[in-house]
Amino acid sequence: MAEARKALVPVWTLATGDVRVPALAGDEPMTAERLAELRGVLAAMADAPIATLEAHPLPDKLDRSRGIPLDAASPLAQHLSQFIAQSTRSSLTAARATAGGEILYRMVVPAKVAAQLGQGMVRSMPSKAVAGGIHGALMNSTGIAANATFVPVGKVAAAGAVGGAGATAGAAPLVLMAVAVGVSAHADYKRQKAIEHITELLEQLHEQKLEEEHSELDGCRDAIDKATAILLDQGKLGISLGLDSAVHAINTALGRADRRLAQWQSALDKLPDGKPVEIGTLTKSFPGVDEHGGTFRAHLELAALAVALKRRVVVLQAVEHAQDNLDNMFENFTRELKRDQQRLDELESGIARVLVHLSALELAGPQGWRPVFTTDEVDRLMRAAHRIRKLGDGVMVNSRTTDVAIEIARDRDGSVVVFPALPAAG
């Protein structure tokens, strides 16, 4: 750990368009705080989004199961390998840091790009191990960065998008592929968590219709996984993949979620302001809300699953469109992402507002307040109040847009694993 504190970490600036990168960093080493300030200045002054790329030693223990693996022949791995090869010819720091071949690269794209991706596309994923923590490949994405000294890498003409003035759009494919895979991995992580919750709930409910909804959505994964693999290898999608059928099933599920959200909002609007609500009244519109499982909670998880799957499909469509127009691929990518993001963001925000509203309700016992309640009634009321209050835990109605960090583990053979995109901690 002492060596990590003294580590010199090369950092590159990557332009996603044919722009002149402001020469702000110079050649002097800088702290993590100074690097964060630099990113903010670059975002404000540059005409096109400018990302940064850091090269850290690969941690000994790394949970690769949460990432998307790509072999050395994949476009992302090739772009990264070519970029680093060009950089090491002119930078001794870069050459030393990448000599071993096993590196954890950390790309940070500016907040304004994250805003284009949609407010719900990249969010913190709560960690059960640490209160208030988030899942990340590199501890919490700041453990090494906070103890490192960052060294700007000089301009690499052949790569065409590193530091200094006169940078071109040569880094756009690298940034595009990293963002696409990182966002797709993030959406798939959310899909996995939703599947776990739904499976547990349906085992308790034994609801045939909900089982069918779950099966229809879960059946979409195969087509989406195949389409992801093809597009990340710059192939073309064909009808035989079954992606059209998967999209239809996902859109149908989103339609159900929209209708259920409208019903929940209407039910809450009808409740008397400032007065306790009887549990029985609440469970008519939110069945099982006072229980550990319940139909309402299953509906929430089905909506979360549909949104996660749709976000993966949206990324695929954006990548395909961007690759059809190589002149401005990054701009095309972000433009396409925005088209469907608004609906998904509105759905997630609407559900979040419902949960926050429910968690703030005051509950009344059966048939209003009575002088005496049975022990069972008191116990049920207390359990229900506790469970309903917890509905608002961790809910983000309008999350603040931050820089997005994508971590890429590269092995000696050139293959990579891309981890879920997360809000950059610093």
XYZ file of C-alpha atoms in Angstrom:
426
model
C 0.000 0.000 0.000
C 2.969 2.332 0.667
C 4.082 1.862 -2.924
C 0.565 2.655 -4.159
C 0.687 5.981 -2.303
C 3.861 6.908 -4.210
C 2.632 5.640 -7.572
C 2.878 7.908 -10.601
C -0.265 7.485 -12.672
C -0.216 8.617 -16.310
C -3.346 10.460 -17.396
C -4.378 11.294 -20.947
C -6.961 13.754 -22.259
C -9.158 12.274 -24.995
C -11.061 14.467 -27.428
C -14.259 13.028 -28.929
C -14.389 15.561 -31.732
C -12.082 17.452 -34.081
C -11.290 20.188 -31.579
C -8.337 21.981 -30.083
C -7.850 20.764 -26.522
C -7.023 23.624 -24.119
C -3.436 23.247 -22.894
C -4.204 23.491 -19.191
C -2.403 20.633 -17.523
C 1.159 21.336 -18.566
C 3.695 18.642 -17.740
C 3.691 18.945 -13.955
C 2.392 16.109 -11.718
C -0.937 16.809 -10.019
C -3.159 15.521 -7.253
C -6.534 13.820 -7.677
C -8.202 17.067 -6.597
C -6.308 19.049 -9.220
C -7.225 16.478 -11.863
C -10.911 16.824 -10.945
C -10.614 20.604 -11.316
C -8.944 20.140 -14.677
C -11.807 17.978 -15.904
C -14.260 20.714 -14.988
C -12.274 23.335 -16.884
C -11.942 21.087 -19.939
C -15.679 20.427 -19.926
C -16.398 24.155 -19.776
C -13.875 25.295 -22.392
C -13.862 22.533 -24.994
C -16.292 22.490 -27.912
C -16.645 18.687 -27.776
C -16.688 16.338 -24.773
C -13.199 15.561 -23.490
C -12.601 12.461 -21.386
C -9.587 11.529 -19.284
C -7.922 8.128 -19.092
C -5.826 6.936 -16.135
C -3.627 3.819 -15.913
C -3.538 2.163 -12.453
C -1.889 -1.091 -11.330
C -4.353 -3.954 -11.547
C -5.597 -4.862 -8.025
C -4.810 -8.386 -6.829
C -8.460 -9.109 -6.031
C -10.905 -8.053 -8.693
C -14.458 -9.355 -9.112
C -14.596 -9.722 -12.885
C -18.030 -11.369 -12.834
C -19.750 -7.959 -12.782
C -18.089 -6.831 -16.001
C -18.407 -7.611 -19.706
C -15.377 -9.516 -21.085
C -14.058 -8.728 -24.575
C -11.241 -10.580 -26.299
C -8.118 -8.951 -27.715
C -9.616 -8.817 -31.227
C -12.598 -6.715 -30.151
C -12.647 -3.084 -31.362
C -12.439 -1.674 -27.822
C -9.421 -3.827 -26.926
C -7.723 -2.969 -30.224
C -8.385 0.776 -29.893
C -6.974 0.675 -26.373
C -3.903 -1.347 -27.368
C -3.106 0.933 -30.313
C -3.623 4.031 -28.212
C -1.297 2.851 -25.445
C 1.325 1.641 -27.939
C 1.476 5.102 -29.509
C 1.606 6.794 -26.097
C 4.513 4.752 -24.781
C 6.711 5.850 -27.696
C 6.790 9.413 -26.421
C 6.175 9.079 -22.672
C 8.518 7.309 -20.280
C 5.897 7.512 -17.519
C 3.305 5.797 -19.713
C 5.829 3.179 -20.804
C 6.770 2.302 -17.230
C 3.166 2.234 -15.986
C 1.957 -0.074 -18.775
C 5.038 -2.284 -19.146
C 3.550 -5.199 -17.213
C 0.525 -5.424 -19.491
C -1.930 -5.972 -16.631
C -3.475 -2.554 -16.052
C -6.705 -1.120 -14.698
C -7.651 1.803 -16.934
C -10.144 4.327 -15.600
C -11.909 6.559 -18.111
C -13.900 9.541 -16.858
C -16.332 11.313 -19.178
C -17.751 14.741 -18.256
C -21.081 15.349 -16.559
C -22.603 16.964 -19.624
C -22.130 13.685 -21.489
C -23.723 11.837 -18.568
C -26.689 14.198 -18.802
C -27.092 13.233 -22.446
C -27.054 9.565 -21.476
C -30.138 10.095 -19.284
C -30.458 10.742 -15.556
C -31.233 7.111 -14.782
C -28.651 5.546 -17.079
C -25.794 5.694 -14.595
C -26.463 5.739 -10.858
C -24.671 4.593 -7.753
C -25.258 0.956 -6.860
C -25.599 0.674 -3.058
C -23.169 -1.681 -1.365
C -24.391 -4.021 1.368
C -20.886 -4.265 2.780
C -20.412 -0.579 3.561
C -23.170 1.790 4.627
C -23.430 4.540 2.052
C -20.838 2.861 -0.174
C -21.152 1.903 -3.803
C -19.966 -1.065 -5.807
C -16.877 -0.412 -7.878
C -14.086 -2.386 -9.491
C -11.362 -0.253 -7.927
C -12.507 -0.390 -4.299
C -14.776 2.684 -4.419
C -13.023 4.204 -7.423
C -11.050 6.625 -5.243
C -8.944 4.336 -3.053
C -5.890 4.375 -5.301
C -6.595 7.707 -6.980
C -6.538 9.534 -3.660
C -3.005 8.294 -2.961
C -1.568 8.677 -6.444
C 0.245 11.456 -8.274
C -1.089 12.007 -11.775
C 1.326 12.783 -14.584
C -0.093 14.296 -17.793
C 1.040 12.386 -20.867
C 2.241 14.463 -23.789
C 0.521 14.713 -27.138
C 0.629 11.619 -29.367
C 0.208 12.696 -32.963
C -0.485 9.252 -34.380
C -3.259 8.570 -31.882
C -4.588 12.019 -32.614
C -6.362 12.838 -29.379
C -3.962 13.045 -26.488
C -3.260 16.193 -24.533
C -1.920 19.471 -25.797
C -3.236 21.452 -28.740
C -4.496 20.265 -32.075
C -6.088 17.041 -30.857
C -8.477 15.400 -33.297
C -11.363 12.940 -33.039
C -9.043 9.916 -33.077
C -10.104 8.947 -29.553
C -13.818 9.040 -30.312
C -14.084 5.291 -31.103
C -12.247 4.402 -27.873
C -14.480 6.651 -25.760
C -17.625 5.518 -27.580
C -16.924 1.820 -27.079
C -15.896 2.273 -23.427
C -19.047 4.255 -22.622
C -21.279 1.832 -24.535
C -19.895 -1.280 -22.816
C -19.770 0.375 -19.386
C -23.353 1.596 -19.589
C -24.514 -1.775 -20.919
C -22.744 -3.529 -18.028
C -24.398 -1.153 -15.560
C -27.851 -1.867 -17.016
C -27.189 -5.612 -16.927
C -26.154 -5.415 -13.270
C -29.500 -3.740 -12.521
C -31.244 -6.481 -14.514
C -29.536 -9.154 -12.423
C -30.602 -7.518 -9.154
C -34.190 -7.146 -10.391
C -34.271 -10.824 -11.409
C -33.070 -11.864 -7.939
C -35.788 -9.824 -6.234
C -38.548 -10.958 -8.599
C -37.644 -14.621 -8.200
C -37.830 -14.325 -4.422
C -41.152 -12.473 -4.532
C -42.831 -14.819 -7.006
C -41.854 -17.850 -4.958
C -43.981 -16.370 -2.168
C -46.878 -15.107 -4.288
C -47.565 -18.019 -6.668
C -49.152 -15.547 -9.114
C -49.424 -17.138 -12.564
C -49.844 -13.857 -14.472
C -46.819 -12.309 -12.817
C -44.827 -15.468 -13.518
C -45.720 -15.093 -17.204
C -44.668 -11.437 -17.237
C -41.384 -12.394 -15.618
C -40.751 -15.211 -18.101
C -41.459 -12.975 -21.109
C -38.950 -10.408 -19.920
C -36.298 -12.881 -18.816
C -36.554 -14.535 -22.223
C -35.308 -11.336 -23.870
C -31.840 -11.646 -22.406
C -30.483 -14.145 -24.925
C -31.278 -11.943 -27.932
C -29.891 -8.849 -26.206
C -26.676 -10.632 -25.187
C -26.110 -11.882 -28.744
C -26.836 -8.463 -30.233
C -24.429 -6.873 -27.745
C -21.647 -9.284 -28.683
C -22.189 -8.681 -32.407
C -22.290 -4.899 -32.193
C -19.265 -4.699 -29.917
C -17.405 -6.586 -32.631
C -18.723 -4.034 -35.161
C -20.968 -6.558 -36.853
C -24.452 -6.024 -38.233
C -27.660 -7.123 -36.560
C -29.891 -9.611 -38.370
C -33.537 -10.604 -38.006
C -32.515 -14.126 -36.945
C -31.288 -12.782 -33.587
C -34.846 -12.223 -32.411
C -34.081 -8.717 -31.114
C -37.302 -7.326 -32.617
C -39.377 -9.807 -30.610
C -37.417 -8.964 -27.476
C -38.004 -5.233 -27.976
C -41.735 -5.867 -28.420
C -41.882 -7.815 -25.145
C -39.935 -5.099 -23.325
C -42.136 -2.314 -24.702
C -45.243 -4.269 -23.655
C -43.850 -4.553 -20.125
C -43.079 -0.828 -20.077
C -46.666 -0.161 -21.143
C -47.890 -2.185 -18.155
C -45.553 -0.252 -15.878
C -46.857 3.067 -17.209
C -50.468 2.023 -16.566
C -49.675 0.787 -13.064
C -47.828 4.006 -12.266
C -50.841 6.046 -13.388
C -53.096 3.956 -11.127
C -50.753 4.418 -8.155
C -50.558 8.166 -8.698
C -54.350 8.389 -8.958
C -54.809 6.379 -5.751
C -52.410 8.642 -3.846
C -54.130 11.771 -5.159
C -57.436 10.534 -3.711
C -56.067 10.137 -0.188
C -57.083 12.881 2.270
C -54.292 15.369 2.954
C -52.748 15.291 6.406
C -54.923 12.474 7.719
C -53.953 8.920 8.742
C -54.691 6.265 6.128
C -56.233 2.937 7.083
C -54.136 -0.032 6.040
C -57.080 -1.664 4.314
C -57.615 1.420 2.154
C -53.962 1.449 1.169
C -53.760 -2.233 0.264
C -56.690 -1.946 -2.160
C -54.521 0.118 -4.498
C -51.154 -1.224 -3.336
C -51.760 -4.928 -2.638
C -49.192 -6.391 -0.285
C -47.504 -3.052 0.426
C -47.695 -3.819 4.154
C -46.105 -7.257 3.739
C -42.575 -8.527 3.204
C -43.420 -9.530 -0.380
C -46.666 -8.620 -2.050
C -47.964 -7.960 -5.538
C -47.098 -4.254 -5.407
C -43.439 -5.000 -4.796
C -43.429 -7.560 -7.611
C -44.844 -4.890 -9.924
C -42.012 -2.559 -8.889
C -39.362 -5.163 -9.686
C -40.959 -6.039 -13.031
C -40.861 -2.351 -13.938
C -37.193 -2.153 -12.890
C -36.393 -5.220 -15.012
C -38.162 -3.779 -18.072
C -36.306 -0.471 -17.697
C -32.914 -2.204 -17.317
C -33.496 -4.321 -20.426
C -34.708 -1.314 -22.414
C -31.629 0.673 -21.441
C -29.426 -2.100 -22.849
C -31.430 -2.094 -26.089
C -31.169 1.696 -26.355
C -27.378 1.463 -26.071
C -27.293 -1.149 -28.842
C -29.401 1.025 -31.123
C -27.221 4.057 -30.417
C -23.987 2.166 -31.138
C -25.400 0.754 -34.379
C -26.478 4.203 -35.536
C -23.139 5.771 -34.587
C -21.142 3.115 -36.439
C -23.149 3.817 -39.597
C -21.834 7.392 -39.582
C -18.160 7.440 -38.687
C -17.743 11.172 -39.339
C -19.366 12.128 -36.033
C -19.941 8.831 -34.257
C -19.821 10.115 -30.689
C -22.339 12.875 -31.403
C -24.612 10.338 -33.109
C -24.275 7.983 -30.169
C -25.342 10.520 -27.552
C -28.109 11.913 -29.784
C -29.639 8.475 -30.272
C -29.443 7.673 -26.570
C -31.481 10.757 -25.716
C -34.453 9.697 -27.835
C -35.702 6.934 -25.570
C -34.103 8.048 -22.324
C -36.709 10.663 -21.469
C -39.527 8.121 -21.249
C -37.466 5.780 -19.071
C -36.303 8.622 -16.833
C -39.880 9.850 -16.389
C -41.077 6.347 -15.514
C -38.324 5.840 -12.934
C -38.843 9.308 -11.453
C -42.607 8.741 -11.269
C -42.150 5.459 -9.426
C -39.629 7.127 -7.101
C -42.122 9.860 -6.235
C -44.783 7.252 -5.469
C -42.428 5.434 -3.107
C -41.419 8.649 -1.349
C -45.106 9.614 -0.959
C -46.001 6.187 0.440
C -43.086 6.240 2.888
C -44.317 9.550 4.335
C -47.910 8.379 5.001
C -49.264 8.109 8.534
C -51.121 4.838 9.063
C -54.340 4.286 10.981
C -55.613 1.040 12.446
C -58.681 -0.843 11.176
C -61.880 1.253 11.055
C -60.060 4.411 12.153
C -58.797 5.121 15.665
C -60.449 3.076 18.412
C -59.910 3.214 22.173
C -58.592 -0.370 22.253
C -56.739 -2.482 19.705
C -55.935 -6.138 19.881
C -52.301 -7.156 20.212
C -52.337 -8.580 16.684
C -53.696 -5.325 15.274
C -51.024 -3.291 17.017
C -48.259 -5.641 15.808
C -49.542 -5.541 12.248
C -49.794 -1.751 12.291
C -46.229 -1.381 13.578
C -44.814 -3.849 11.050
C -46.714 -2.215 8.209
C -45.587 1.280 9.212
C -41.963 0.141 9.337
C -42.094 -1.597 5.943
C -43.868 1.305 4.247
C -41.438 3.876 5.671
C -38.541 1.843 4.240
C -39.981 2.177 0.720
C -38.335 5.570 0.481
C -34.870 4.367 1.522
C -32.280 5.060 -1.146
C -34.820 6.457 -3.623
C -33.486 9.168 -5.944
C -36.208 11.272 -7.569
C -33.878 13.646 -9.422
C -30.276 12.555 -9.087
C -27.500 15.115 -9.585
C -25.562 14.553 -12.787
C -21.892 13.791 -12.179
C -18.903 12.714 -14.226
C -19.060 9.045 -15.221
C -16.231 6.600 -14.527
C -15.691 3.426 -16.555
C -13.032 0.984 -15.382
C -11.370 -1.412 -17.831
C -9.142 -4.265 -16.682
C -6.620 -5.233 -19.380
C -4.722 -8.535 -19.284
C -1.342 -9.383 -20.785
C -2.944 -10.956 -23.872
C -4.785 -7.712 -24.681
C -8.250 -8.916 -23.618
C -10.300 -6.604 -21.421
C -13.141 -6.664 -18.905
C -15.300 -3.533 -18.778
C -17.022 -2.852 -15.453
C -20.375 -1.120 -14.921
C -20.228 2.630 -15.421
C -20.569 4.551 -12.160
C -20.727 8.169 -11.065
C -17.128 9.343 -10.660
C -16.344 9.931 -7.006
C -13.602 12.403 -7.729
